[in-house]
N, CA, C and O of each residue as an XYZ file, in Angstrom:
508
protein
N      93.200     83.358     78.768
C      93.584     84.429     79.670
C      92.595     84.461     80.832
O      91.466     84.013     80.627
N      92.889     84.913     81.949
C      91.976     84.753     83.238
C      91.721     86.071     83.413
O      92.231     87.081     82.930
N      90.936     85.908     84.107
C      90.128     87.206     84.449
C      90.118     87.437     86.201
O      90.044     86.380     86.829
N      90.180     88.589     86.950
C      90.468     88.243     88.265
C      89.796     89.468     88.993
O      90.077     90.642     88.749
N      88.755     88.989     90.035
C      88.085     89.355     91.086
C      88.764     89.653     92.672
O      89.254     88.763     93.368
N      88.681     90.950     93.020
C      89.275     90.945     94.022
C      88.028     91.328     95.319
O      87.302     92.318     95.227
N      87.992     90.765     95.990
C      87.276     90.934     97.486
C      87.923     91.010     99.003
O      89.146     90.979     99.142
N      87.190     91.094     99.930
C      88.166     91.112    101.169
C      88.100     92.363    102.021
O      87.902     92.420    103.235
N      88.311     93.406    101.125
C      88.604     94.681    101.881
C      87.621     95.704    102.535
O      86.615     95.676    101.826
N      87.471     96.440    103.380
C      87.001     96.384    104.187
C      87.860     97.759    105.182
O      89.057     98.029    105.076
N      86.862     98.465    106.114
C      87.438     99.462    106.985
C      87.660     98.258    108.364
O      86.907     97.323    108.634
N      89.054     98.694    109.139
C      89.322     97.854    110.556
C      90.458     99.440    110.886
O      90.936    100.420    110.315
N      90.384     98.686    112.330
C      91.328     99.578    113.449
C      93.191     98.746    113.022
O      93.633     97.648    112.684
N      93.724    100.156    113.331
C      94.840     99.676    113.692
C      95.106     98.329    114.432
O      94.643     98.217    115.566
N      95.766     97.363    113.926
C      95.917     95.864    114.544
C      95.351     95.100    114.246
O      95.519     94.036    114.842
N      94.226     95.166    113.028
C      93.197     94.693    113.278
C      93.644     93.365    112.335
O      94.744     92.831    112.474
N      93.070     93.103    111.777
C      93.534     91.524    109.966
C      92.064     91.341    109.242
O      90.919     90.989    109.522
N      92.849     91.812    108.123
C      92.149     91.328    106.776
C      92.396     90.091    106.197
O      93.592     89.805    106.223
N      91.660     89.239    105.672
C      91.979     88.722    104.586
C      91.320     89.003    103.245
O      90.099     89.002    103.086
N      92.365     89.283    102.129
C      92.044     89.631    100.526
C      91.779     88.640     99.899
O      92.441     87.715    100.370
N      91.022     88.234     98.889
C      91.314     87.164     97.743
C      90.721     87.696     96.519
O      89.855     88.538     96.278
N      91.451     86.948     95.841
C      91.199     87.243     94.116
C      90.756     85.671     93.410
O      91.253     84.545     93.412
N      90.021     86.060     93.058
C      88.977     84.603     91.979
C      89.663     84.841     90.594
O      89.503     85.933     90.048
N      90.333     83.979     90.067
C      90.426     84.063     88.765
C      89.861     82.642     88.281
O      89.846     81.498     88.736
N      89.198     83.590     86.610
C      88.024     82.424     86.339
C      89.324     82.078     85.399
O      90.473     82.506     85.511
N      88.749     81.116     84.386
C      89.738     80.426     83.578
C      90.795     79.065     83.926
O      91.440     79.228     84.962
N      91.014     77.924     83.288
C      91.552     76.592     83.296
C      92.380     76.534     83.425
O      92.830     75.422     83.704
N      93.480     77.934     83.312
C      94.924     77.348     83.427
C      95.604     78.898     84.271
O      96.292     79.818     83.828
N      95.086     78.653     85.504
C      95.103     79.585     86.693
C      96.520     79.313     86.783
O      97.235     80.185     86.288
N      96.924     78.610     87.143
C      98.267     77.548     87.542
C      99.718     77.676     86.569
O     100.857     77.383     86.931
N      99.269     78.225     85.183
C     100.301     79.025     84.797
C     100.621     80.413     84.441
O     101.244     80.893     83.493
N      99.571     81.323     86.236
C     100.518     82.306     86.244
C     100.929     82.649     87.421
O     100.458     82.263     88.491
N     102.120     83.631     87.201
C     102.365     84.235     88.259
C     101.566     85.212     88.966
O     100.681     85.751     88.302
N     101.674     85.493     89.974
C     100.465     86.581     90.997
C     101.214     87.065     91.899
O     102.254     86.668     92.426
N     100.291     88.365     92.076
C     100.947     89.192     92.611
C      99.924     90.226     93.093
O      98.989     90.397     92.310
N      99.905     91.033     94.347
C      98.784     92.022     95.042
C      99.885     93.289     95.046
O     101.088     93.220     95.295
N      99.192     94.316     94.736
C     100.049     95.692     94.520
C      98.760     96.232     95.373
O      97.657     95.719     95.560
N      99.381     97.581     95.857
C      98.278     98.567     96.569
C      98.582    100.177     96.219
O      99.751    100.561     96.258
N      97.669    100.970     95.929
C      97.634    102.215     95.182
C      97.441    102.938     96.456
O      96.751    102.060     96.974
N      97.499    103.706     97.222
C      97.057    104.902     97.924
C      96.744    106.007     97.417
O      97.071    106.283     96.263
N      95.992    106.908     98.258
C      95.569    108.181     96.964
C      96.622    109.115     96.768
O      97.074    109.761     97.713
N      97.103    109.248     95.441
C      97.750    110.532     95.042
C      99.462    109.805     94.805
O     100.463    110.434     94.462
N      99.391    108.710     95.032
C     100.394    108.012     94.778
C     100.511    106.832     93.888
O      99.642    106.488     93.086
N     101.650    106.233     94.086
C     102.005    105.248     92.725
C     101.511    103.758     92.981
O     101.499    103.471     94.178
N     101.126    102.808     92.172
C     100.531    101.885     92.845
C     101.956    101.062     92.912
O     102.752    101.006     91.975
N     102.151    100.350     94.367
C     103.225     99.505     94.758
C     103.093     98.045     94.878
O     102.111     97.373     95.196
N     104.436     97.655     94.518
C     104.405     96.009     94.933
C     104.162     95.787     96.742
O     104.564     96.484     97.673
N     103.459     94.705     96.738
C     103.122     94.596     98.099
C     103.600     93.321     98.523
O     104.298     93.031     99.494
N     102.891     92.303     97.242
C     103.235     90.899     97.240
C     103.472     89.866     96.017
O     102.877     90.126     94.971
N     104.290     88.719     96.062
C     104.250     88.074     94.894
C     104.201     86.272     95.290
O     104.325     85.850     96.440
N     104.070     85.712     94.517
C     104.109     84.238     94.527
C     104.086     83.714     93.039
O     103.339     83.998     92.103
N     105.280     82.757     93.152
C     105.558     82.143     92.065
C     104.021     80.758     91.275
O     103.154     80.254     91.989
N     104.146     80.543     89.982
C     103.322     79.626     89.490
C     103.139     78.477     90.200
O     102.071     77.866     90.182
N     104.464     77.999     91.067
C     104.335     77.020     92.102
C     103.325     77.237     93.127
O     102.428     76.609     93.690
N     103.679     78.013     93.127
C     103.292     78.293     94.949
C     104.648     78.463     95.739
O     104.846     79.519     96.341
N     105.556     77.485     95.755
C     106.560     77.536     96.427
C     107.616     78.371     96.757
O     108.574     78.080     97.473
N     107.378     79.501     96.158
C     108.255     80.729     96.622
C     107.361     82.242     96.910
O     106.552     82.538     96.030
N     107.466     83.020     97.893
C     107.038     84.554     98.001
C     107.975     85.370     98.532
O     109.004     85.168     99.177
N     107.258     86.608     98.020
C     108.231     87.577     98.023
C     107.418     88.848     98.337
O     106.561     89.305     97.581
N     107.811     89.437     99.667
C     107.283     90.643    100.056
C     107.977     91.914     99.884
O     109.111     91.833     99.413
N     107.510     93.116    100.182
C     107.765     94.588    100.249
C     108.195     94.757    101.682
O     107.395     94.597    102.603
N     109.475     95.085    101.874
C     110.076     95.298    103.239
C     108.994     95.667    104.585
O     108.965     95.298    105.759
N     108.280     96.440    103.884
C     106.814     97.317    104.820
C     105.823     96.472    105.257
O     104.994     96.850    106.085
N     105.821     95.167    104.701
C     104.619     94.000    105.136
C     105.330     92.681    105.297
O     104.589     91.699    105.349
N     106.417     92.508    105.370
C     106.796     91.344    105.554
C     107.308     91.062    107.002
O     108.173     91.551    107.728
N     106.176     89.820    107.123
C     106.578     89.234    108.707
C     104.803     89.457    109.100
O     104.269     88.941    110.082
N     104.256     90.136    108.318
C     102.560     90.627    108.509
C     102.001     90.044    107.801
O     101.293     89.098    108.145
N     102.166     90.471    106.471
C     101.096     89.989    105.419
C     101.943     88.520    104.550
O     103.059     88.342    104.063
N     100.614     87.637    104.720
C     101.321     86.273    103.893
C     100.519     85.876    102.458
O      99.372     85.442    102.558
N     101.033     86.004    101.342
C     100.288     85.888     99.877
C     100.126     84.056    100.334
O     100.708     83.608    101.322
N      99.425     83.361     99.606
C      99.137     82.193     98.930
C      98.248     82.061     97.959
O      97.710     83.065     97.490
N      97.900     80.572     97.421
C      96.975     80.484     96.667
C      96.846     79.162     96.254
O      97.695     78.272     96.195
N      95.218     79.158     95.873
C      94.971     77.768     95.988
C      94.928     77.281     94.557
O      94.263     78.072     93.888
N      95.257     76.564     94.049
C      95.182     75.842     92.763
C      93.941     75.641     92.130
O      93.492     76.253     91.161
N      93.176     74.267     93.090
C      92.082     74.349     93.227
C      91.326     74.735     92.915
O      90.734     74.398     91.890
N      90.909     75.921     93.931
C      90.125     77.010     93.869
C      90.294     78.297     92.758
O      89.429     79.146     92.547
N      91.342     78.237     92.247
C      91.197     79.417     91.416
C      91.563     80.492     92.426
O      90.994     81.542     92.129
N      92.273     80.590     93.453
C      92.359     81.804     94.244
C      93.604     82.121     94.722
O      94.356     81.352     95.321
N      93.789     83.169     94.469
C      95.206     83.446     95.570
C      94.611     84.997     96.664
O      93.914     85.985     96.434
N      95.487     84.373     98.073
C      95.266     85.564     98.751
C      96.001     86.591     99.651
O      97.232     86.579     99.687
N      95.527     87.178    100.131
C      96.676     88.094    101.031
C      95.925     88.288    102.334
O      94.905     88.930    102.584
N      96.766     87.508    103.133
C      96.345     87.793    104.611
C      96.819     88.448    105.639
O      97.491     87.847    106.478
N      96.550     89.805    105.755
C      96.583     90.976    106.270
C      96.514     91.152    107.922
O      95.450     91.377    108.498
N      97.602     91.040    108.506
C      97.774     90.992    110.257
C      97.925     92.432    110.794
O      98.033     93.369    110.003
N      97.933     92.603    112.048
C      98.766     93.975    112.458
C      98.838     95.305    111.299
O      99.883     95.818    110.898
N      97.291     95.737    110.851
C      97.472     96.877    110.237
C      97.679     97.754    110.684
O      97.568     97.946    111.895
N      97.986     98.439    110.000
C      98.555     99.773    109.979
C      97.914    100.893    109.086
O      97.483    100.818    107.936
N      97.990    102.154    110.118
C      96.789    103.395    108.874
C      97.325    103.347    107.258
O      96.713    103.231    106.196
N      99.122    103.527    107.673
C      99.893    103.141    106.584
C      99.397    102.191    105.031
O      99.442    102.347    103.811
N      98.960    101.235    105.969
C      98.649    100.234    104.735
C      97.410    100.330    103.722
O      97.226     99.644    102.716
N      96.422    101.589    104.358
C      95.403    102.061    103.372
C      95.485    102.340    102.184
O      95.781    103.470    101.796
N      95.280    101.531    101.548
C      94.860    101.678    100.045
C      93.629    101.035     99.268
O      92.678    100.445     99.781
N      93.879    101.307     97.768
C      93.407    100.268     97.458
C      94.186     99.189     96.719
O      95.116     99.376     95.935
N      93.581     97.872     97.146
C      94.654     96.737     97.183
C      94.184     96.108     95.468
O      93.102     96.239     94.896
N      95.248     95.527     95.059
C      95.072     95.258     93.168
C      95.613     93.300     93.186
O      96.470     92.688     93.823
N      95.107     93.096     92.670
C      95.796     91.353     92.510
C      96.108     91.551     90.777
O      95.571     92.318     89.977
N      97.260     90.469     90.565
C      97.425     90.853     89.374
C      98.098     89.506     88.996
O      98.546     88.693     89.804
N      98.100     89.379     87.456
C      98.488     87.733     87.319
C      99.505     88.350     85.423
O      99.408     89.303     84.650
N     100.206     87.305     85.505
C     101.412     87.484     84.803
C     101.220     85.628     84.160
O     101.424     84.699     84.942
N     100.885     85.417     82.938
C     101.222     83.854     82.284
C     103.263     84.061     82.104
O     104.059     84.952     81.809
N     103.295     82.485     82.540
C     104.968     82.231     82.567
C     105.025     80.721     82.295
O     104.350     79.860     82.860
N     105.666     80.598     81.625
C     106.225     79.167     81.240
C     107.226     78.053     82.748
O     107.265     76.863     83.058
N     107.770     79.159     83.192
C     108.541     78.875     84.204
C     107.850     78.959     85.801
O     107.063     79.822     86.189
N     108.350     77.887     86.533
C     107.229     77.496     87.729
C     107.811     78.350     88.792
O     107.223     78.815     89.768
N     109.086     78.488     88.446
C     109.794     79.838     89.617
C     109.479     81.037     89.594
O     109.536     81.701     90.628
N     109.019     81.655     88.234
C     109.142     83.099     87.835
C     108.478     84.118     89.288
O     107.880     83.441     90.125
N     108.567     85.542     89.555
C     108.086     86.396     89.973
C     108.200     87.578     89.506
O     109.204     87.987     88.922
N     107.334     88.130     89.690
C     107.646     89.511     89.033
C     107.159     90.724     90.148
O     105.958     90.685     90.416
N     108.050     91.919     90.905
C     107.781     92.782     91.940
C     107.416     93.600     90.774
O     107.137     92.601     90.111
N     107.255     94.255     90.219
C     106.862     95.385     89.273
C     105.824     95.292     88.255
O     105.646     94.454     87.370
N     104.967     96.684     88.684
C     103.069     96.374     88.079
C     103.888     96.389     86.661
O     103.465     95.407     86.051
N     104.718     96.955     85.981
C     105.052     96.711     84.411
C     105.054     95.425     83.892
O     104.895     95.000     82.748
N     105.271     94.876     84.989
C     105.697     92.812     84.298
C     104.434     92.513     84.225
O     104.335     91.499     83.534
N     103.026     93.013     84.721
C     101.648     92.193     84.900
C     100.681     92.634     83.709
O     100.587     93.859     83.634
N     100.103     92.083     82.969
C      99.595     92.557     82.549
C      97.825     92.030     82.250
O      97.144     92.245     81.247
N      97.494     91.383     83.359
C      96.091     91.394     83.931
C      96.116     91.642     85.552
O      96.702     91.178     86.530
N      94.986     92.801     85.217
C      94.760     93.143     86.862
C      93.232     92.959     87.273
O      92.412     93.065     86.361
N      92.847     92.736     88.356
C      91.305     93.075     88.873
C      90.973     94.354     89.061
O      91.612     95.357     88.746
N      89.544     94.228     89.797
C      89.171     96.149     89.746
C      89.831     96.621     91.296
O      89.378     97.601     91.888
N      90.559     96.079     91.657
C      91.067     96.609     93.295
C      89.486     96.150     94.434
O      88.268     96.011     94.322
N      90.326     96.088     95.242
C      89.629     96.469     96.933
C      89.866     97.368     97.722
O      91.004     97.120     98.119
N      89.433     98.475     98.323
C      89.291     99.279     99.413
C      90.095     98.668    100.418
O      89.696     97.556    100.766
N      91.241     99.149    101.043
C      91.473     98.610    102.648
C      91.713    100.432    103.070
O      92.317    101.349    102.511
N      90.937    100.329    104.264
C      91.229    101.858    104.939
C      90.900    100.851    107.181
O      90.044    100.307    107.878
N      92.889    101.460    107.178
C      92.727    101.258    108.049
C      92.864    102.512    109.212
O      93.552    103.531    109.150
N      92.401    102.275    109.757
C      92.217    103.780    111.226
C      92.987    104.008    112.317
O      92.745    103.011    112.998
N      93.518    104.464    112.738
C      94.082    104.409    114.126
C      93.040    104.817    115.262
O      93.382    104.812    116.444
């Protein structure tokens, strides 16, 4: 089972870009699915982003797509979220989360399907 580090976040102005990443330690990074959710205060934590065990497929939240682009490196043990054109909106705190799947397509939009998360990152953006 992997374990997963999230970094990145950070106070910026409206417009400004983040980039997030999550370290997951462990050998077999590559069979899971991932995914970045973001909590705001007093609210529910939401799907933000997903990417299949491939790599080859993502899937955004109507509210960040065309902005924010998930990937991840094999490699490295990392997947990330790269954060364009913020918005105060998008303040939260941001969660990476990983799902083991047999299948190289799978995704999962809903924190119920995940069941390893990191400790979150801070994003507070300002107008």
């Amino acid at each position: 089972q992997v374990q997963l580090v999230e970094s990145g976040g950070g106070k910026v102005q409206a417009g400004d870009s983040l980039r997030l990443s999550c370290a997951a330690s462990g050998r077999t990074f590559s069979n899971y699915a991932m995914g970045w959710f973001r909590q705001a205060p007093g609210k529910e934590r939401d799907f933000v982003a997903a990417i299949t065990r491939s790599g080859d497929n993502t899937y955004y939240t109507d509210s960040v797509r065309g902005r924010f682009t998930i990937s991840r490196d094999t490699a490295k043990n990392t997947v990330s979220l790269q954060m364009n054109s913020l918005k105060p909106e998008d303040t939260a705190i941001y969660y990476c989360a990983a799902r083991y799947t047999y299948y190289t397509g799978d995704y999962y939009l809903e924190a119920t399907h995940y069941n390893i998360w990191g400790q979150g990152t801070q994003v507070t953006v300002s107008s």
